[in-house]
N, CA, C and O atoms as a printed pandas DataFrame, in Angstrom:
     atom_number atom_name residue_name chain_id  residue_number  x_coord  y_coord  z_coord
0              1         N          MET        A               1    0.846   -1.167    0.000
1              2        CA          MET        A               1    0.000    0.000    0.000
2              3         C          MET        A               1    0.893    1.232    0.000
3              4         O          MET        A               1    1.826    1.330    0.797
4              5         N          MET        A               2    0.611    2.154   -0.877
5              6        CA          MET        A               2    1.358    3.408   -0.957
6              7         C          MET        A               2    0.745    4.412    0.009
7              8         O          MET        A               2   -0.478    4.501    0.120
8              9         N          SER        A               3    1.571    5.153    0.694
9             10        CA          SER        A               3    1.074    6.098    1.689
10            11         C          SER        A               3    1.605    7.489    1.402
11            12         O          SER        A               3    2.805    7.665    1.191
12            13         N          TYR        A               4    0.737    8.465    1.392
13            14        CA          TYR        A               4    1.105    9.861    1.217
14            15         C          TYR        A               4    0.728   10.601    2.492
15            16         O          TYR        A               4   -0.420   10.512    2.928
16            17         N          PRO        A               5    1.665   11.334    3.107
17            18        CA          PRO        A               5    1.355   12.023    4.360
18            19         C          PRO        A               5    0.110   12.904    4.279
19            20         O          PRO        A               5   -0.652   12.959    5.245
20            21         N          GLN        A               6   -0.125   13.597    3.160
21            22        CA          GLN        A               6   -1.281   14.479    3.055
22            23         C          GLN        A               6   -2.590   13.697    2.967
23            24         O          GLN        A               6   -3.663   14.281    3.122
24            25         N          ALA        A               7   -2.521   12.390    2.721
25            26        CA          ALA        A               7   -3.725   11.576    2.628
26            27         C          ALA        A               7   -4.109   10.962    3.975
27            28         O          ALA        A               7   -5.076   10.205    4.057
28            29         N          LEU        A               8   -3.351   11.286    5.038
29            30        CA          LEU        A               8   -3.654   10.748    6.361
30            31         C          LEU        A               8   -4.643   11.656    7.096
31            32         O          LEU        A               8   -4.491   12.877    7.114
32            33         N          TRP        A               9   -5.641   11.045    7.691
33            34        CA          TRP        A               9   -6.564   11.744    8.582
34            35         C          TRP        A               9   -6.060   11.463    9.988
35            36         O          TRP        A               9   -5.709   10.324   10.299
36            37         N          ALA        A              10   -6.017   12.464   10.832
37            38        CA          ALA        A              10   -5.528   12.292   12.191
38            39         C          ALA        A              10   -6.659   12.496   13.191
39            40         O          ALA        A              10   -7.506   13.374   13.030
40            41         N          LEU        A              11   -6.650   11.666   14.222
41            42        CA          LEU        A              11   -7.586   11.795   15.334
42            43         C          LEU        A              11   -6.765   11.976   16.606
43            44         O          LEU        A              11   -5.908   11.148   16.916
44            45         N          ALA        A              12   -7.021   13.049   17.339
45            46        CA          ALA        A              12   -6.341   13.324   18.603
46            47         C          ALA        A              12   -6.869   12.378   19.681
47            48         O          ALA        A              12   -7.904   11.739   19.488
48            49         N          PRO        A              13   -6.174   12.282   20.808
49            50        CA          PRO        A              13   -6.645   11.409   21.886
50            51         C          PRO        A              13   -8.109   11.667   22.245
51            52         O          PRO        A              13   -8.495   12.791   22.568
52            53         N          GLY        A              14   -8.914   10.606   22.180
53            54        CA          GLY        A              14  -10.323   10.696   22.531
54            55         C          GLY        A              14  -11.215   11.350   21.490
55            56         O          GLY        A              14  -12.429   11.417   21.684
56            57         N          GLU        A              15  -10.646   11.837   20.382
57            58        CA          GLU        A              15  -11.448   12.501   19.342
58            59         C          GLU        A              15  -12.265   11.479   18.564
59            60         O          GLU        A              15  -11.806   10.366   18.307
60            61         N          ALA        A              16  -13.476   11.866   18.195
61            62        CA          ALA        A              16  -14.356   11.011   17.392
62            63         C          ALA        A              16  -14.815   11.779   16.167
63            64         O          ALA        A              16  -14.870   13.008   16.177
64            65         N          MET        A              17  -15.147   11.043   15.104
65            66        CA          MET        A              17  -15.702   11.654   13.893
66            67         C          MET        A              17  -16.646   10.674   13.222
67            68         O          MET        A              17  -16.516    9.457   13.353
68            69         N          SER        A              18  -17.601   11.245   12.500
69            70        CA          SER        A              18  -18.565   10.472   11.734
70            71         C          SER        A              18  -18.267   10.668   10.259
71            72         O          SER        A              18  -18.025   11.790    9.815
72            73         N          LEU        A              19  -18.284    9.576    9.495
73            74        CA          LEU        A              19  -18.016    9.642    8.059
74            75         C          LEU        A              19  -19.142    8.970    7.283
75            76         O          LEU        A              19  -19.564    7.863    7.615
76            77         N          ASP        A              20  -19.627    9.656    6.240
77            78        CA          ASP        A              20  -20.552    9.045    5.288
78            79         C          ASP        A              20  -19.708    8.527    4.139
79            80         O          ASP        A              20  -18.894    9.269    3.589
80            81         N          ILE        A              21  -19.886    7.267    3.767
81            82        CA          ILE        A              21  -19.047    6.621    2.762
82            83         C          ILE        A              21  -19.716    6.675    1.394
83            84         O          ILE        A              21  -20.895    6.346    1.260
84            85         N          GLY        A              22  -18.963    7.090    0.383
85            86        CA          GLY        A              22  -19.458    7.083   -0.980
86            87         C          GLY        A              22  -19.191    8.386   -1.690
87            88         O          GLY        A              22  -18.741    9.341   -1.056
88            89         N          PRO        A              23  -19.446    8.463   -2.954
89            90        CA          PRO        A              23  -20.009    7.361   -3.740
90            91         C          PRO        A              23  -18.972    6.260   -3.926
91            92         O          PRO        A              23  -17.780    6.534   -4.072
92            93         N          GLY        A              24  -19.419    5.053   -3.919
93            94        CA          GLY        A              24  -18.540    3.904   -4.083
94            95         C          GLY        A              24  -18.000    3.402   -2.760
95            96         O          GLY        A              24  -17.974    4.121   -1.761
96            97         N          ALA        A              25  -17.570    2.155   -2.776
97            98        CA          ALA        A              25  -16.986    1.514   -1.599
98            99         C          ALA        A              25  -15.650    2.160   -1.264
99           100         O          ALA        A              25  -15.004    2.752   -2.129
100          101         N          ARG        A              26  -15.244    2.045   -0.019
101          102        CA          ARG        A              26  -13.950    2.548    0.451
102          103         C          ARG        A              26  -13.308    1.503    1.349
103          104         O          ARG        A              26  -13.962    0.569    1.812
104          105         N          GLU        A              27  -12.024    1.680    1.582
105          106        CA          GLU        A              27  -11.298    0.862    2.549
106          107         C          GLU        A              27  -10.671    1.816    3.557
107          108         O          GLU        A              27   -9.967    2.751    3.173
108          109         N          LEU        A              28  -10.919    1.589    4.829
109          110        CA          LEU        A              28  -10.317    2.396    5.874
110          111         C          LEU        A              28   -9.109    1.622    6.392
111          112         O          LEU        A              28   -9.248    0.515    6.911
112          113         N          ALA        A              29   -7.920    2.214    6.246
113          114        CA          ALA        A              29   -6.668    1.580    6.660
114          115         C          ALA        A              29   -6.034    2.401    7.781
115          116         O          ALA        A              29   -5.764    3.589    7.606
116          117         N          VAL        A              30   -5.799    1.777    8.918
117          118        CA          VAL        A              30   -5.194    2.457   10.058
118          119         C          VAL        A              30   -3.673    2.465    9.872
119          120         O          VAL        A              30   -3.048    1.415    9.730
120          121         N          ALA        A              31   -3.095    3.663    9.874
121          122        CA          ALA        A              31   -1.650    3.821    9.693
122          123         C          ALA        A              31   -0.915    3.907   11.025
123          124         O          ALA        A              31    0.212    3.425   11.143
124          125         N          GLN        A              32   -1.545    4.518   12.032
125          126        CA          GLN        A              32   -0.915    4.685   13.349
126          127         C          GLN        A              32   -1.980    4.603   14.430
127          128         O          GLN        A              32   -3.124    5.004   14.220
128          129         N          GLY        A              33   -1.599    4.088   15.571
129          130        CA          GLY        A              33   -2.504    4.062   16.714
130          131         C          GLY        A              33   -3.580    3.001   16.604
131          132         O          GLY        A              33   -3.383    1.949   15.995
132          133         N          ARG        A              34   -4.723    3.297   17.207
133          134        CA          ARG        A              34   -5.836    2.348   17.247
134          135         C          ARG        A              34   -7.142    3.128   17.173
135          136         O          ARG        A              34   -7.259    4.205   17.757
136          137         N          VAL        A              35   -8.130    2.583   16.453
137          138        CA          VAL        A              35   -9.441    3.208   16.366
138          139         C          VAL        A              35  -10.529    2.224   16.792
139          140         O          VAL        A              35  -10.414    1.009   16.633
140          141         N          TRP        A              36  -11.566    2.801   17.328
141          142        CA          TRP        A              36  -12.799    2.080   17.625
142          143         C          TRP        A              36  -13.772    2.538   16.562
143          144         O          TRP        A              36  -14.115    3.719   16.510
144          145         N          LEU        A              37  -14.225    1.629   15.710
145          146        CA          LEU        A              37  -15.088    1.952   14.582
146          147         C          LEU        A              37  -16.459    1.308   14.796
147          148         O          LEU        A              37  -16.554    0.117   15.092
148          149         N          THR        A              38  -17.502    2.096   14.645
149          150        CA          THR        A              38  -18.866    1.571   14.700
150          151         C          THR        A              38  -19.498    1.762   13.341
151          152         O          THR        A              38  -19.582    2.881   12.834
152          153         N          GLN        A              39  -19.948    0.653   12.744
153          154        CA          GLN        A              39  -20.642    0.708   11.459
154          155         C          GLN        A              39  -22.136    0.777   11.730
155          156         O          GLN        A              39  -22.669    0.047   12.566
156          157         N          GLN        A              40  -22.799    1.672   11.004
157          158        CA          GLN        A              40  -24.244    1.863   11.138
158          159         C          GLN        A              40  -24.974    0.562   10.842
159          160         O          GLN        A              40  -24.613   -0.162    9.915
160          161         N          GLY        A              41  -25.996    0.269   11.631
161          162        CA          GLY        A              41  -26.796   -0.926   11.408
162          163         C          GLY        A              41  -27.893   -0.696   10.377
163          164         O          GLY        A              41  -28.236    0.440   10.047
164          165         N          ARG        A              42  -28.423   -1.782    9.889
165          166        CA          ARG        A              42  -29.542   -1.775    8.941
166          167         C          ARG        A              42  -30.547   -2.822    9.396
167          168         O          ARG        A              42  -30.274   -3.595   10.314
168          169         N          ALA        A              43  -31.695   -2.844    8.762
169          170        CA          ALA        A              43  -32.743   -3.796    9.139
170          171         C          ALA        A              43  -32.223   -5.233    9.106
171          172         O          ALA        A              43  -32.563   -6.026    9.984
172          173         N          GLN        A              44  -31.407   -5.582    8.112
173          174        CA          GLN        A              44  -30.921   -6.953    7.973
174          175         C          GLN        A              44  -29.596   -7.207    8.695
175          176         O          GLN        A              44  -29.137   -8.347    8.751
176          177         N          ALA        A              45  -28.980   -6.167    9.246
177          178        CA          ALA        A              45  -27.700   -6.336    9.949
178          179         C          ALA        A              45  -27.576   -5.291   11.061
179          180         O          ALA        A              45  -27.700   -4.093   10.804
180          181         N          PRO        A              46  -27.334   -5.738   12.289
181          182        CA          PRO        A              46  -27.196   -4.788   13.390
182          183         C          PRO        A              46  -25.902   -3.981   13.281
183          184         O          PRO        A              46  -24.995   -4.345   12.533
184          185         N          ALA        A              47  -25.829   -2.886   14.034
185          186        CA          ALA        A              47  -24.598   -2.097   14.095
186          187         C          ALA        A              47  -23.463   -2.997   14.575
187          188         O          ALA        A              47  -23.681   -3.954   15.318
188          189         N          GLU        A              48  -22.246   -2.671   14.134
189          190        CA          GLU        A              48  -21.094   -3.503   14.471
190          191         C          GLU        A              48  -19.951   -2.622   14.962
191          192         O          GLU        A              48  -19.651   -1.592   14.359
192          193         N          ASP        A              49  -19.316   -3.029   16.054
193          194        CA          ASP        A              49  -18.151   -2.342   16.590
194          195         C          ASP        A              49  -16.904   -3.153   16.261
195          196         O          ASP        A              49  -16.887   -4.376   16.400
196          197         N          LEU        A              50  -15.856   -2.448   15.822
197          198        CA          LEU        A              50  -14.575   -3.083   15.512
198          199         C          LEU        A              50  -13.445   -2.298   16.158
199          200         O          LEU        A              50  -13.510   -1.072   16.254
200          201         N          TRP        A              51  -12.418   -2.997   16.598
201          202        CA          TRP        A              51  -11.170   -2.368   17.036
202          203         C          TRP        A              51  -10.153   -2.623   15.937
203          204         O          TRP        A              51   -9.945   -3.766   15.530
204          205         N          LEU        A              52   -9.525   -1.567   15.460
205          206        CA          LEU        A              52   -8.509   -1.693   14.407
206          207         C          LEU        A              52   -7.208   -1.075   14.884
207          208         O          LEU        A              52   -7.197    0.029   15.427
208          209         N          GLU        A              53   -6.120   -1.789   14.681
209          210        CA          GLU        A              53   -4.784   -1.323   15.062
210          211         C          GLU        A              53   -4.018   -0.956   13.799
211          212         O          GLU        A              53   -4.437   -1.285   12.690
212          213         N          ALA        A              54   -2.893   -0.273   13.976
213          214        CA          ALA        A              54   -2.039    0.098   12.848
214          215         C          ALA        A              54   -1.751   -1.141   11.998
215          216         O          ALA        A              54   -1.401   -2.200   12.518
216          217         N          GLY        A              55   -1.906   -0.986   10.684
217          218        CA          GLY        A              55   -1.695   -2.085    9.745
218          219         C          GLY        A              55   -2.957   -2.844    9.386
219          220         O          GLY        A              55   -2.942   -3.641    8.448
220          221         N          GLN        A              56   -4.047   -2.624   10.102
221          222        CA          GLN        A              56   -5.303   -3.303    9.810
222          223         C          GLN        A              56   -6.215   -2.394    8.991
223          224         O          GLN        A              56   -6.099   -1.169    9.029
224          225         N          SER        A              57   -7.130   -3.029    8.247
225          226        CA          SER        A              57   -8.076   -2.261    7.435
226          227         C          SER        A              57   -9.431   -2.964    7.431
227          228         O          SER        A              57   -9.560   -4.125    7.819
228          229         N          VAL        A              58  -10.439   -2.211    6.974
229          230        CA          VAL        A              58  -11.791   -2.757    6.884
230          231         C          VAL        A              58  -12.446   -2.174    5.628
231          232         O          VAL        A              58  -12.252   -1.004    5.300
232          233         N          ALA        A              59  -13.224   -3.007    4.933
233          234        CA          ALA        A              59  -13.985   -2.563    3.767
234          235         C          ALA        A              59  -15.260   -1.884    4.246
235          236         O          ALA        A              59  -15.921   -2.362    5.168
236          237         N          LEU        A              60  -15.601   -0.757    3.609
237          238        CA          LEU        A              60  -16.794    0.008    3.950
238          239         C          LEU        A              60  -17.668    0.149    2.708
239          240         O          LEU        A              60  -17.196    0.575    1.654
240          241         N          ALA        A              61  -18.925   -0.204    2.835
241          242        CA          ALA        A              61  -19.851   -0.172    1.699
242          243         C          ALA        A              61  -20.276    1.256    1.378
243          244         O          ALA        A              61  -20.384    2.106    2.262
244          245         N          SER        A              62  -20.513    1.500    0.093
245          246        CA          SER        A              62  -21.039    2.786   -0.348
246          247         C          SER        A              62  -22.381    3.036    0.328
247          248         O          SER        A              62  -23.213    2.136    0.439
248          249         N          GLY        A              63  -22.580    4.273    0.779
249          250        CA          GLY        A              63  -23.829    4.632    1.419
250          251         C          GLY        A              63  -23.873    4.333    2.910
251          252         O          GLY        A              63  -24.859    4.641    3.578
252          253         N          SER        A              64  -22.814    3.737    3.432
253          254        CA          SER        A              64  -22.799    3.440    4.862
254          255         C          SER        A              64  -22.297    4.643    5.653
255          256         O          SER        A              64  -21.758    5.594    5.088
256          257         N          ARG        A              65  -22.478    4.586    6.938
257          258        CA          ARG        A              65  -21.988    5.623    7.851
258          259         C          ARG        A              65  -21.205    4.924    8.946
259          260         O          ARG        A              65  -21.629    3.897    9.475
260          261         N          VAL        A              66  -20.045    5.501    9.283
261          262        CA          VAL        A              66  -19.233    4.960   10.365
262          263         C          VAL        A              66  -18.883    6.074   11.343
263          264         O          VAL        A              66  -18.821    7.248   10.976
264          265         N          VAL        A              67  -18.658    5.688   12.586
265          266        CA          VAL        A              67  -18.155    6.595   13.614
266          267         C          VAL        A              67  -16.832    6.018   14.082
267          268         O          VAL        A              67  -16.737    4.832   14.397
268          269         N          LEU        A              68  -15.803    6.873   14.127
269          270        CA          LEU        A              68  -14.462    6.469   14.544
270          271         C          LEU        A              68  -14.084    7.234   15.796
271          272         O          LEU        A              68  -14.409    8.413   15.942
272          273         N          GLU        A              69  -13.393    6.550   16.701
273          274        CA          GLU        A              69  -12.840    7.225   17.864
274          275         C          GLU        A              69  -11.420    6.734   18.065
275          276         O          GLU        A              69  -11.153    5.536   17.971
276          277         N          ALA        A              70  -10.506    7.656   18.343
277          278        CA          ALA        A              70   -9.103    7.320   18.569
278          279         C          ALA        A              70   -8.911    6.755   19.969
279          280         O          ALA        A              70   -9.512    7.236   20.930
280          281         N          TRP        A              71   -8.058    5.715   20.080
281          282        CA          TRP        A              71   -7.726    5.113   21.385
282          283         C          TRP        A              71   -6.246    4.838   21.436
283          284         O          TRP        A              71   -5.888    3.762   20.957
284          285         N          PRO        A              72   -5.357    5.612   21.923
285          286        CA          PRO        A              72   -5.604    6.962   22.406
286          287         C          PRO        A              72   -5.574    7.979   21.264
287          288         O          PRO        A              72   -6.313    8.962   21.316
288          289         N          GLN        A              73   -4.750    7.779   20.240
289          290        CA          GLN        A              73   -4.745    8.644   19.063
290          291         C          GLN        A              73   -4.613    7.729   17.848
291          292         O          GLN        A              73   -4.293    6.547   17.980
292          293         N          ALA        A              74   -4.865    8.290   16.656
293          294        CA          ALA        A              74   -4.796    7.444   15.462
294          295         C          ALA        A              74   -4.616    8.294   14.214
295          296         O          ALA        A              74   -4.922    9.486   14.194
296          297         N          ALA        A              75   -4.110    7.643   13.178
297          298        CA          ALA        A              75   -4.048    8.216   11.835
298          299         C          ALA        A              75   -4.523    7.124   10.886
299          300         O          ALA        A              75   -4.166    5.956   11.038
300          301         N          PHE        A              76   -5.333    7.518    9.905
301          302        CA          PHE        A              76   -5.874    6.523    8.979
302          303         C          PHE        A              76   -6.002    7.111    7.585
303          304         O          PHE        A              76   -5.936    8.325    7.390
304          305         N          GLN        A              77   -6.185    6.220    6.621
305          306        CA          GLN        A              77   -6.440    6.609    5.242
306          307         C          GLN        A              77   -7.788    6.038    4.823
307          308         O          GLN        A              77   -8.171    4.948    5.249
308          309         N          LEU        A              78   -8.493    6.774    3.995
309          310        CA          LEU        A              78   -9.746    6.321    3.415
310          311         C          LEU        A              78   -9.452    6.116    1.933
311          312         O          LEU        A              78   -9.317    7.079    1.179
312          313         N          LEU        A              79   -9.353    4.848    1.522
313          314        CA          LEU        A              79   -8.879    4.487    0.193
314          315         C          LEU        A              79  -10.002    3.964   -0.699
315          316         O          LEU        A              79  -10.998    3.424   -0.218
316          317         N          VAL        A              80   -9.821    4.135   -2.003
317          318        CA          VAL        A              80  -10.721    3.532   -2.986
318          319         C          VAL        A              80  -10.135    2.167   -3.335
319          320         O          VAL        A              80   -9.015    2.098   -3.842
320          321         N          PRO        A              81  -10.865    1.076   -3.076
321          322        CA          PRO        A              81  -10.333   -0.254   -3.390
322          323         C          PRO        A              81  -10.066   -0.392   -4.889
323          324         O          PRO        A              81  -10.795    0.187   -5.695
324          325         N          PRO        A              82   -9.031   -1.150   -5.279
325          326        CA          PRO        A              82   -8.676   -1.284   -6.695
326          327         C          PRO        A              82   -9.831   -1.718   -7.595
327          328         O          PRO        A              82   -9.958   -1.206   -8.708
328          329         N          GLY        A              83  -10.663   -2.634   -7.151
329          330        CA          GLY        A              83  -11.773   -3.113   -7.978
330          331         C          GLY        A              83  -12.914   -2.132   -8.116
331          332         O          GLY        A              83  -13.832   -2.368   -8.902
332          333         N          ALA        A              84  -12.885   -1.026   -7.368
333          334        CA          ALA        A              84  -13.977   -0.055   -7.390
334          335         C          ALA        A              84  -13.869    0.941   -8.533
335          336         O          ALA        A              84  -14.837    1.641   -8.831
336          337         N          CYS        A              85  -12.719    1.017   -9.175
337          338        CA          CYS        A              85  -12.510    2.026  -10.218
338          339         C          CYS        A              85  -12.892    1.509  -11.595
339          340         O          CYS        A              85  -12.462    0.440  -12.029
340          341         N          ARG        A              86  -13.708    2.297  -12.260
341          342        CA          ARG        A              86  -14.027    2.080  -13.672
342          343         C          ARG        A              86  -13.652    3.369  -14.380
343          344         O          ARG        A              86  -13.969    4.449  -13.881
344          345         N          PRO        A              87  -12.986    3.294  -15.527
345          346        CA          PRO        A              87  -12.537    4.517  -16.207
346          347         C          PRO        A              87  -13.656    5.532  -16.384
347          348         O          PRO        A              87  -14.767    5.197  -16.792
348          349         N          ASN        A              88  -13.329    6.797  -16.063
349          350        CA          ASN        A              88  -14.215    7.942  -16.229
350          351         C          ASN        A              88  -15.523    7.861  -15.446
351          352         O          ASN        A              88  -16.516    8.480  -15.827
352          353         N          GLN        A              89  -15.525    7.099  -14.353
353          354        CA          GLN        A              89  -16.687    7.003  -13.480
354          355         C          GLN        A              89  -16.280    7.409  -12.072
355          356         O          GLN        A              89  -15.178    7.077  -11.634
356          357         N          PRO        A              90  -17.143    8.120  -11.354
357          358        CA          PRO        A              90  -16.818    8.449   -9.960
358          359         C          PRO        A              90  -16.612    7.156   -9.187
359          360         O          PRO        A              90  -17.301    6.186   -9.504
360          361         N          PRO        A              91  -15.744    7.053   -8.221
361          362        CA          PRO        A              91  -14.921    8.111   -7.668
362          363         C          PRO        A              91  -13.553    8.227   -8.323
363          364         O          PRO        A              91  -12.675    8.894   -7.775
364          365         N          CYS        A              92  -13.339    7.601   -9.478
365          366        CA          CYS        A              92  -11.998    7.525  -10.075
366          367         C          CYS        A              92  -11.853    8.363  -11.327
367          368         O          CYS        A              92  -10.850    8.238  -12.030
368          369         N          LYS        A              93  -12.810    9.203  -11.628
369          370        CA          LYS        A              93  -12.786    9.991  -12.849
370          371         C          LYS        A              93  -11.562   10.889  -12.876
371          372         O          LYS        A              93  -11.268   11.582  -11.902
372          373         N          SER        A              94  -10.853   10.876  -13.991
373          374        CA          SER        A              94   -9.668   11.705  -14.145
374          375         C          SER        A              94  -10.061   13.128  -14.502
375          376         O          SER        A              94  -11.073   13.365  -15.162
376          377         N          ALA        A              95   -9.243   14.065  -14.055
377          378        CA          ALA        A              95   -9.470   15.478  -14.413
378          379         C          ALA        A              95   -9.156   15.669  -15.885
379          380         O          ALA        A              95   -8.271   14.999  -16.416
380          381         N          PRO        A              96   -9.876   16.587  -16.569
381          382        CA          PRO        A              96   -9.628   16.817  -18.012
382          383         C          PRO        A              96   -8.286   17.427  -18.274
383          384         O          PRO        A              96   -7.936   17.677  -19.428
């Protein structure tokens, strides 16, 4: 996995954030620290809590919502999975 410092999101100790995923699927990859991630539940699947440490990742479906909290602090990337890109289609459309 290639990492660019400007592509890292940082969470301070105890900081939490909510993310709406999409358009398209994403992969959340923890680069530093540890996060507590809660995925929004649906009628067919209850909400799910995950602990992710540096080096771990999780696939996130398009249209989902997640809440992340740093334990104690964390840095992560929100990536577009390789299979999600189709030429000239969001989220991978090239600039003219």
